[in-house]
Tab-separated table of C-alpha atoms in Angstrom:
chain	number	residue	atom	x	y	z
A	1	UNK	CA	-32.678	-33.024	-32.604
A	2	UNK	CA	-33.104	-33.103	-28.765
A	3	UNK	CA	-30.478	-30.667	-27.757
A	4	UNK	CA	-31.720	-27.723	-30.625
A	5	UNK	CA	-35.382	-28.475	-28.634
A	6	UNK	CA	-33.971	-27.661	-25.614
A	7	UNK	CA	-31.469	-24.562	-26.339
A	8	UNK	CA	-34.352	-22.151	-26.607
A	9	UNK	CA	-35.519	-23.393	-22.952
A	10	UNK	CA	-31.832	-23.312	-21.619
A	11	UNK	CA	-30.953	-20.102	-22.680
A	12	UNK	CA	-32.712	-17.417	-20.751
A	13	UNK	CA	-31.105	-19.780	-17.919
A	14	UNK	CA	-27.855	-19.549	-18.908
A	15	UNK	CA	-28.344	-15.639	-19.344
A	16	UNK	CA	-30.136	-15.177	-16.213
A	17	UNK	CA	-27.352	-16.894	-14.097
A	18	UNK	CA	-24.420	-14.957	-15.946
A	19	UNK	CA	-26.694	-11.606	-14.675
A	20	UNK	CA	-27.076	-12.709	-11.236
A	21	UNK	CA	-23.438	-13.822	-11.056
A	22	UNK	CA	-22.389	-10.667	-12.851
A	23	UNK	CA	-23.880	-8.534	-10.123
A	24	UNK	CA	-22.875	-10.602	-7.585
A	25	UNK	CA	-18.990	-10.377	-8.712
A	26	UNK	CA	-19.584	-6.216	-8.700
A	27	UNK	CA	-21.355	-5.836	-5.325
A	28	UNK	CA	-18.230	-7.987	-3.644
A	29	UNK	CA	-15.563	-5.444	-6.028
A	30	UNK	CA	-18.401	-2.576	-4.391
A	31	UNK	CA	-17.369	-4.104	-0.947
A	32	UNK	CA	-13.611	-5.029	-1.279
A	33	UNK	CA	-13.016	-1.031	-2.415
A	34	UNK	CA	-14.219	-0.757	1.468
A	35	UNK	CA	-12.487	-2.828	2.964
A	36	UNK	CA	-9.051	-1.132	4.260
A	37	UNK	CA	-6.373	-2.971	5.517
A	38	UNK	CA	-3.241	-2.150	7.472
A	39	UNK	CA	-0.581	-3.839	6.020
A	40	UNK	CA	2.858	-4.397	7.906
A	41	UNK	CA	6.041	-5.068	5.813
A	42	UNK	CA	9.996	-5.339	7.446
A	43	UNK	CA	12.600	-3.330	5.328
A	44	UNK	CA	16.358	-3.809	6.548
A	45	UNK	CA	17.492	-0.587	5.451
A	46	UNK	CA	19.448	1.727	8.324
A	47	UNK	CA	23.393	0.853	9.589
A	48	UNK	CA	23.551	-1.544	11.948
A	49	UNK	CA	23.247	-0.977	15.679
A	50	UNK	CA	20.079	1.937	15.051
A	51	UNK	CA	17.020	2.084	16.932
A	52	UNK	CA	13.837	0.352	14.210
A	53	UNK	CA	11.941	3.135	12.870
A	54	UNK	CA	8.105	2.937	11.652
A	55	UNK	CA	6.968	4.498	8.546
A	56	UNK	CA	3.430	5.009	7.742
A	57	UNK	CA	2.942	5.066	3.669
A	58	UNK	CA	0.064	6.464	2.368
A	59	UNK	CA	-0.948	6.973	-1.104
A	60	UNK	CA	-4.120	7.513	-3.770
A	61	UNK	CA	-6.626	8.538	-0.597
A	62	UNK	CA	-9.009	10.094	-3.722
A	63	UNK	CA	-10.799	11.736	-0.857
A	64	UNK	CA	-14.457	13.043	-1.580
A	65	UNK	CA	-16.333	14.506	1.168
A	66	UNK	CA	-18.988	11.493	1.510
A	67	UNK	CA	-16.776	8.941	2.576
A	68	UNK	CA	-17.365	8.892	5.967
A	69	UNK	CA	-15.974	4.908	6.509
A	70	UNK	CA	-12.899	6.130	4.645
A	71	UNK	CA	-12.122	9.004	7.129
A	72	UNK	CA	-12.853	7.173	10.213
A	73	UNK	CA	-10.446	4.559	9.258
A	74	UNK	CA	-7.622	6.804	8.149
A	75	UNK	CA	-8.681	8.520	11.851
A	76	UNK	CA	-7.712	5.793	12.903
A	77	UNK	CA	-4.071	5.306	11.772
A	78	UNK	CA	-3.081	7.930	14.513
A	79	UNK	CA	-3.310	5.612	17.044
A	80	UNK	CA	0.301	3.684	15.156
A	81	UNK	CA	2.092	6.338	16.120
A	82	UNK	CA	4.781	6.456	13.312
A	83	UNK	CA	7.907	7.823	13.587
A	84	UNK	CA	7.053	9.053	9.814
A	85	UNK	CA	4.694	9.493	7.686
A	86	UNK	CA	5.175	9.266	3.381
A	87	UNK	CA	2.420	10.677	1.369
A	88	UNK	CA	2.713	9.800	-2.093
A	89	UNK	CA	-0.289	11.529	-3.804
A	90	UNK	CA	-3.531	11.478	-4.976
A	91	UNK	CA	-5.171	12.645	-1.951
A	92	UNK	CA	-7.922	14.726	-3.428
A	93	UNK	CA	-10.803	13.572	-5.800
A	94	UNK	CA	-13.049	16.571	-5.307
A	95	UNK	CA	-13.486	20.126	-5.246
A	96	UNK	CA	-14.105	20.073	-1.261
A	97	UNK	CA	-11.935	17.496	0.114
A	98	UNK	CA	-8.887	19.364	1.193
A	99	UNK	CA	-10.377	19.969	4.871
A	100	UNK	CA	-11.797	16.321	4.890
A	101	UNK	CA	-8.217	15.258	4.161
A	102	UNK	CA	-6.657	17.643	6.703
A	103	UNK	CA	-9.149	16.319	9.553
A	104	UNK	CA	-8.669	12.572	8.377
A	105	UNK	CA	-5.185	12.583	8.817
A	106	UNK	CA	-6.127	14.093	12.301
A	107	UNK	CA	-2.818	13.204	14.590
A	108	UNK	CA	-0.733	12.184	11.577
A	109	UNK	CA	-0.169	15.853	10.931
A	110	UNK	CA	1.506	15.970	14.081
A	111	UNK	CA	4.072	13.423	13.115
A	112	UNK	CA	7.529	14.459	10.783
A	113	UNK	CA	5.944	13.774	7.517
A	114	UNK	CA	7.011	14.324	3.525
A	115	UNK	CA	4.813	14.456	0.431
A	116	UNK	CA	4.141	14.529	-3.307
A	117	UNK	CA	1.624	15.051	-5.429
A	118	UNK	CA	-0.055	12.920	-8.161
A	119	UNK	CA	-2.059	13.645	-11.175
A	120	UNK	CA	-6.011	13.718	-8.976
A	121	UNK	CA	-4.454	16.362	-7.029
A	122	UNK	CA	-4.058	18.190	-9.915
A	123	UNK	CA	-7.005	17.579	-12.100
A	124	UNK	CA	-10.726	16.585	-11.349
A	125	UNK	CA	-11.434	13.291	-11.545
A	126	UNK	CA	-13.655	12.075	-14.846
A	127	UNK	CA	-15.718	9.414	-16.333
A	128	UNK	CA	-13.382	7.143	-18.365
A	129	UNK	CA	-13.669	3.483	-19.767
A	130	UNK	CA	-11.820	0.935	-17.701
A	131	UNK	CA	-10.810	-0.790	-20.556
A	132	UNK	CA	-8.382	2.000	-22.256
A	133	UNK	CA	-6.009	0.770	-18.944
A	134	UNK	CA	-5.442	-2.100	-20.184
A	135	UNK	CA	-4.012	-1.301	-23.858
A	136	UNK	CA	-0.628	0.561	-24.200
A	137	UNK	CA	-0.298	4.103	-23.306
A	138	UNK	CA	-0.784	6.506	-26.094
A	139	UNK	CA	0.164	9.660	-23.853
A	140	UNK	CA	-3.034	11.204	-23.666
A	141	UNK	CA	-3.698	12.999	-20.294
A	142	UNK	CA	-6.903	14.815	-19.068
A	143	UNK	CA	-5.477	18.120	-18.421
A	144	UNK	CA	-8.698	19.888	-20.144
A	145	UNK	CA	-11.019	19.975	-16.846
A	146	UNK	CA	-11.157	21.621	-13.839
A	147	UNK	CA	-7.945	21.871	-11.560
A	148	UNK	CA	-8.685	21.137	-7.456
A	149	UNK	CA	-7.240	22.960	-5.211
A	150	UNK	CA	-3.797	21.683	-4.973
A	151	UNK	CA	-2.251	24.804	-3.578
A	152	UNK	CA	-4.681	24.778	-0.587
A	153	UNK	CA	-3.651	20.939	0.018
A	154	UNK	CA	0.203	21.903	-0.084
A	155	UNK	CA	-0.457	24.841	2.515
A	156	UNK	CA	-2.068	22.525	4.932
A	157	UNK	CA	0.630	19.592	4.559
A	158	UNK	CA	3.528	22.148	5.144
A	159	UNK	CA	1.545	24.139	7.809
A	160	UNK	CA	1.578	20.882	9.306
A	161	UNK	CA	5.466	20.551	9.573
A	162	UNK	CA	5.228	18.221	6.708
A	163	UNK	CA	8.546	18.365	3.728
A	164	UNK	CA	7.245	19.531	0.117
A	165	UNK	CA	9.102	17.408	-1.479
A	166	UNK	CA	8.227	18.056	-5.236
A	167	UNK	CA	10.968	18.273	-7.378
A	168	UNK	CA	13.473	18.821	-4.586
A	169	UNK	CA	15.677	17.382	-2.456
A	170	UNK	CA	15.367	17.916	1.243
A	171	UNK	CA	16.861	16.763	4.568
A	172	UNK	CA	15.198	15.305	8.154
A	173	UNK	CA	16.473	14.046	11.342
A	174	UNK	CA	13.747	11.673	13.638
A	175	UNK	CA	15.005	10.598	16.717
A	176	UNK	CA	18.514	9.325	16.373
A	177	UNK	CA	18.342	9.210	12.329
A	178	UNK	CA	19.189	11.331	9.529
A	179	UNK	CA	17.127	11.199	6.143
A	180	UNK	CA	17.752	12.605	3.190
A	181	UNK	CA	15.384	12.905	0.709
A	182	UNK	CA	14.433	13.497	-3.272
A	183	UNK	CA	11.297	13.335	-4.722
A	184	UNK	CA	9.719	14.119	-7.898
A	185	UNK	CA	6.317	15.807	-9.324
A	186	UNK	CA	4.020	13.350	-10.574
A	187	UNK	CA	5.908	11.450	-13.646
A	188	UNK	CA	2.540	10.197	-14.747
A	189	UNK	CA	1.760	13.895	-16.355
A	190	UNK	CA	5.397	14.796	-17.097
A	191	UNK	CA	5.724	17.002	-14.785
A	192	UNK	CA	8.973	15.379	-13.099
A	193	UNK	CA	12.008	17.493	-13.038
A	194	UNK	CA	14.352	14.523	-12.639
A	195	UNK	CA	17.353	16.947	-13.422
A	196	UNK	CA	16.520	18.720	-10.196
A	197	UNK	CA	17.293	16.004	-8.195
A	198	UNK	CA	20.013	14.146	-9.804
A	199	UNK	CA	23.278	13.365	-8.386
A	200	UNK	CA	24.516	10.861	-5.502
A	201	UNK	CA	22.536	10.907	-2.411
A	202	UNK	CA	24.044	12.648	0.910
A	203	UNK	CA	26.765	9.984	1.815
A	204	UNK	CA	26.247	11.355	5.378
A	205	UNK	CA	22.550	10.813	5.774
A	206	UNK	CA	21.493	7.501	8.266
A	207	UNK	CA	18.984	6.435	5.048
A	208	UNK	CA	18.483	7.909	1.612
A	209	UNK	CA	14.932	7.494	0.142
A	210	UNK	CA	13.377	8.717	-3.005
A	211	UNK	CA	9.799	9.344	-3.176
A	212	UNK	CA	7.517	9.560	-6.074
A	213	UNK	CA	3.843	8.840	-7.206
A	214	UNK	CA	3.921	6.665	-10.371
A	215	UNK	CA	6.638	4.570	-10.440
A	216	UNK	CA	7.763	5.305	-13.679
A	217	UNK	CA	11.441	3.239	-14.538
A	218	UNK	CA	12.857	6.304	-15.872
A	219	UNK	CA	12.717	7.364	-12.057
A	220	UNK	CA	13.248	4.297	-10.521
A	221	UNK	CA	16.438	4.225	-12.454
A	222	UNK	CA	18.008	7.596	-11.908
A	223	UNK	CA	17.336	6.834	-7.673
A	224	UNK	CA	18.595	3.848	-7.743
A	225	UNK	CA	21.731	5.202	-10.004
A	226	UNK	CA	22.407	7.842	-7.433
A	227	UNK	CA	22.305	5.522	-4.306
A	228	UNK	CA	19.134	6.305	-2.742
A	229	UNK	CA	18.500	2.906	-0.157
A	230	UNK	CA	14.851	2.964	-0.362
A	231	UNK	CA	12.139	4.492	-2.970
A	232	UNK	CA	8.281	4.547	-2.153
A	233	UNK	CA	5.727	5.009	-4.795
A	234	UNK	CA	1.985	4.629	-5.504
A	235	UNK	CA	-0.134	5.109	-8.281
A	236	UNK	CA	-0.576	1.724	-9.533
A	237	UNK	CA	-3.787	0.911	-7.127
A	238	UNK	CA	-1.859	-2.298	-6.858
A	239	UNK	CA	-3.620	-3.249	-10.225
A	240	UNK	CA	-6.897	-2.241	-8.206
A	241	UNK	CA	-8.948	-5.310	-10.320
A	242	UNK	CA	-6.307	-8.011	-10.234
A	243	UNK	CA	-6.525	-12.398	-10.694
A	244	UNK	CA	-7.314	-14.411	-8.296
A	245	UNK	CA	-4.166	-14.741	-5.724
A	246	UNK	CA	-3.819	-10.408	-6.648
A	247	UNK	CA	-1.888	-10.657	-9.988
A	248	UNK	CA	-2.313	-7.377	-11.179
A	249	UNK	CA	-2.695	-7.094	-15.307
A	250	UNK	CA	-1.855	-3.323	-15.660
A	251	UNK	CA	-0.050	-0.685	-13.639
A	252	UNK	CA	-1.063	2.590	-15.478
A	253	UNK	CA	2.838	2.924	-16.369
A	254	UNK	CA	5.731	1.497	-17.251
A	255	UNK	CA	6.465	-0.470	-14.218
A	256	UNK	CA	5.942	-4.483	-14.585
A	257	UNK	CA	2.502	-5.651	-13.170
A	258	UNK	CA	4.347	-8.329	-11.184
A	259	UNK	CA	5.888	-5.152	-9.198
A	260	UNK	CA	2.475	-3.213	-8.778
A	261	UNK	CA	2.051	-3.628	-5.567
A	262	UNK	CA	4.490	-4.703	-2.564
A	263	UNK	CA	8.359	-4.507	-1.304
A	264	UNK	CA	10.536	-5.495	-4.316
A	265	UNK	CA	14.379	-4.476	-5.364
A	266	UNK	CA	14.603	-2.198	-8.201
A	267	UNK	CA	16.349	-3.375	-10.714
A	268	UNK	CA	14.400	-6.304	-10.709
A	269	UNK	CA	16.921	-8.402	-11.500
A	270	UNK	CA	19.539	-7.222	-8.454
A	271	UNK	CA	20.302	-9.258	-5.900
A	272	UNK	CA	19.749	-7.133	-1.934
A	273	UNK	CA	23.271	-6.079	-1.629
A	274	UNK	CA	24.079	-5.362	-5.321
A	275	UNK	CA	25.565	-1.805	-6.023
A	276	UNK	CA	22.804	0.293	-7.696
A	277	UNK	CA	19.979	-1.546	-6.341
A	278	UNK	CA	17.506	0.051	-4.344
A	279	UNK	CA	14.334	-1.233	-2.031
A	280	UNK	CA	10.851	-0.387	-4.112
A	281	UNK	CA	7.868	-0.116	-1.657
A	282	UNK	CA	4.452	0.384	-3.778
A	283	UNK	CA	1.453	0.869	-2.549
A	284	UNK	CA	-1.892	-0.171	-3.747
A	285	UNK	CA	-3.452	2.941	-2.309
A	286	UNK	CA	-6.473	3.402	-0.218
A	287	UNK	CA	-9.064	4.600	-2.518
A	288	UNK	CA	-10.072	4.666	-6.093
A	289	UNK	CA	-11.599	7.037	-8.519
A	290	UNK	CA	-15.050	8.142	-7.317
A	291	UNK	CA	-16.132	6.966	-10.565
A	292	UNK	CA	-15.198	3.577	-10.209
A	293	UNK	CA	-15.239	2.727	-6.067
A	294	UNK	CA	-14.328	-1.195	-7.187
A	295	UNK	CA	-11.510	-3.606	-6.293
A	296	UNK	CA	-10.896	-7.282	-6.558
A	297	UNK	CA	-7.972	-9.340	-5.036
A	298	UNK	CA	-6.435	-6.407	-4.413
A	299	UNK	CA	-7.962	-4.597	-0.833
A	300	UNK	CA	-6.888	-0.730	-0.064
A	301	UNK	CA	-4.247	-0.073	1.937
A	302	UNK	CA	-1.888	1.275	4.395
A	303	UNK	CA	1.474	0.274	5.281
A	304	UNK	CA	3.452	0.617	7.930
A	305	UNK	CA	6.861	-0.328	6.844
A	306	UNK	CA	9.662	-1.185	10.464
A	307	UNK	CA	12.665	-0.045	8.906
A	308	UNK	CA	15.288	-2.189	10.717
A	309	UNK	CA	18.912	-2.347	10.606
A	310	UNK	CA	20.982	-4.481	7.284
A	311	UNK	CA	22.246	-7.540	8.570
């Protein structure tokens, strides 16, 4: 037969073009993890008649000491001049990176600012197969290898004038608005001390935001419960290799993939306005794993989020 003649001709084709397609498709994921974007999302969250507010949100930095582009750009980010800045974790992914951190923030520090931390400030980052994200969770964590130097990283934040806000619940006036805060350790590793913070947020705060890194529901939930307006999160990478169009497939937690990324209500289902609902900012994060710098349909990121007044 023809065709059998010509499969053993056609083949080596076939494989050579899935190779060269194969490396194209990883040298653009190489490129997208570079390319950081500022994005700029309207939440109507303060009483009527206030002054807009900006809020920069940062989150999953995974700073290592050789990323010069990364540095310059969060350098950069000064020059928004926030009212606020939200750290939600992960800003270390090496040994040496807590002074790289402190000078890529540069002016940032100088603005009111409130953290957490997440797991890769804890732990150092590893070699793991991308693949085990994608099946269910079976609770293991990689608490068996060298800590960083979280400690150091908290020091310089709150040195800064930066809010610790892990496991606690803590208060802040900028400009002509009062926040009060709760925010949790990283839920990711268990180390979340939700009964710490439970209980209605402070009626007599402006706004009333909850901060964590992994937007785990069981979080979500109890902020949302107690009233909190807003809650910002990270962890997810946004999905960090997602469809075309940026549908995520996994979120490294319990949270939805068609929530990994983006401003969304929380409960899903509640209408803006409903009693019990609650704004859900997450961000897709600025950086990845050192061991796998790769992204597709879903670029690192910034946000600066206008927080304007509720109609």
């Amino acid at each position: 037969m023809p065709s059998l003649r010509i499969l053993p001709r056609l083949l080596p084709r076939l494989l050579g073009a899935g190779t060269v397609a194969g490396a194209g498709l990883t040298a653009y994921a190489a490129w997208e993890a570079r390319a950081y974007t500022l994005r700029r999302v309207d939440v109507p969250v303060l009483p009527p008649g206030q002054r807009p507010l900006t809020v920069l949100h940062l989150s999953d930095i995974h700073m290592t000491p050789g990323q010069t582009r990364k540095q310059e750009w969060l350098r950069g980010l000064g020059d928004l001049r926030p009212d606020l800045v939200v750290d939600t974790g992960d800003n270390l992914a090496h040994h040496d990176a807590v002074p790289v951190v402190r000078d890529a923030l540069g002016a940032l520090l100088d603005v009111p600012g409130v953290f957490v931390h997440g797991s890769n400030d804890y732990y150092e980052p590893t070699l793991r197969n991308p693949l085990r994200y994608l099946l269910p969770d079976d609770g293991t964590r990689h608490t068996d290898v060298p800590q960083l130097p979280w400690p150091e990283l908290s020091r310089t934040l709150t040195g800064a004038g930066w809010l610790d806000l892990t496991n606690r619940r803590e208060s802040l006036t900028v400009g002509e608005t009062t926040f009060a805060f709760a925010g949790v350790d990283d839920p990711h590793l268990g180390y979340d001390r939700l009964d710490l913070v439970t209980g209605a947020a402070d009626p007599s705060a402006d706004l009333r935001l909850g901060i964590t890194h992994a937007p785990y529901l069981r979080v979500l939930d109890q902020y949302a419960a107690d009233g909190y307006d807003a809650v910002l999160a990270g962890h997810t990478h946004g999905g960090q290799v997602c469809l075309p169009g940026g549908r995520a497939l996994t979120t490294n937690c319990d949270l939805e993939p068609a929530r990994a990324k983006g401003l969304h209500r929380h409960p899903a289902a509640s209408r803006p306005g409903d009693a019990g609902s609650a704004w859900l900012h997450v961000s897709a994060g600025v950086g990845t794993s050192p061991w796998a710098r790769i992204r597709v349909a879903c670029r690192p990121e910034a946000t600066l989020l206008t927080l304007l007044p509720r109609a």
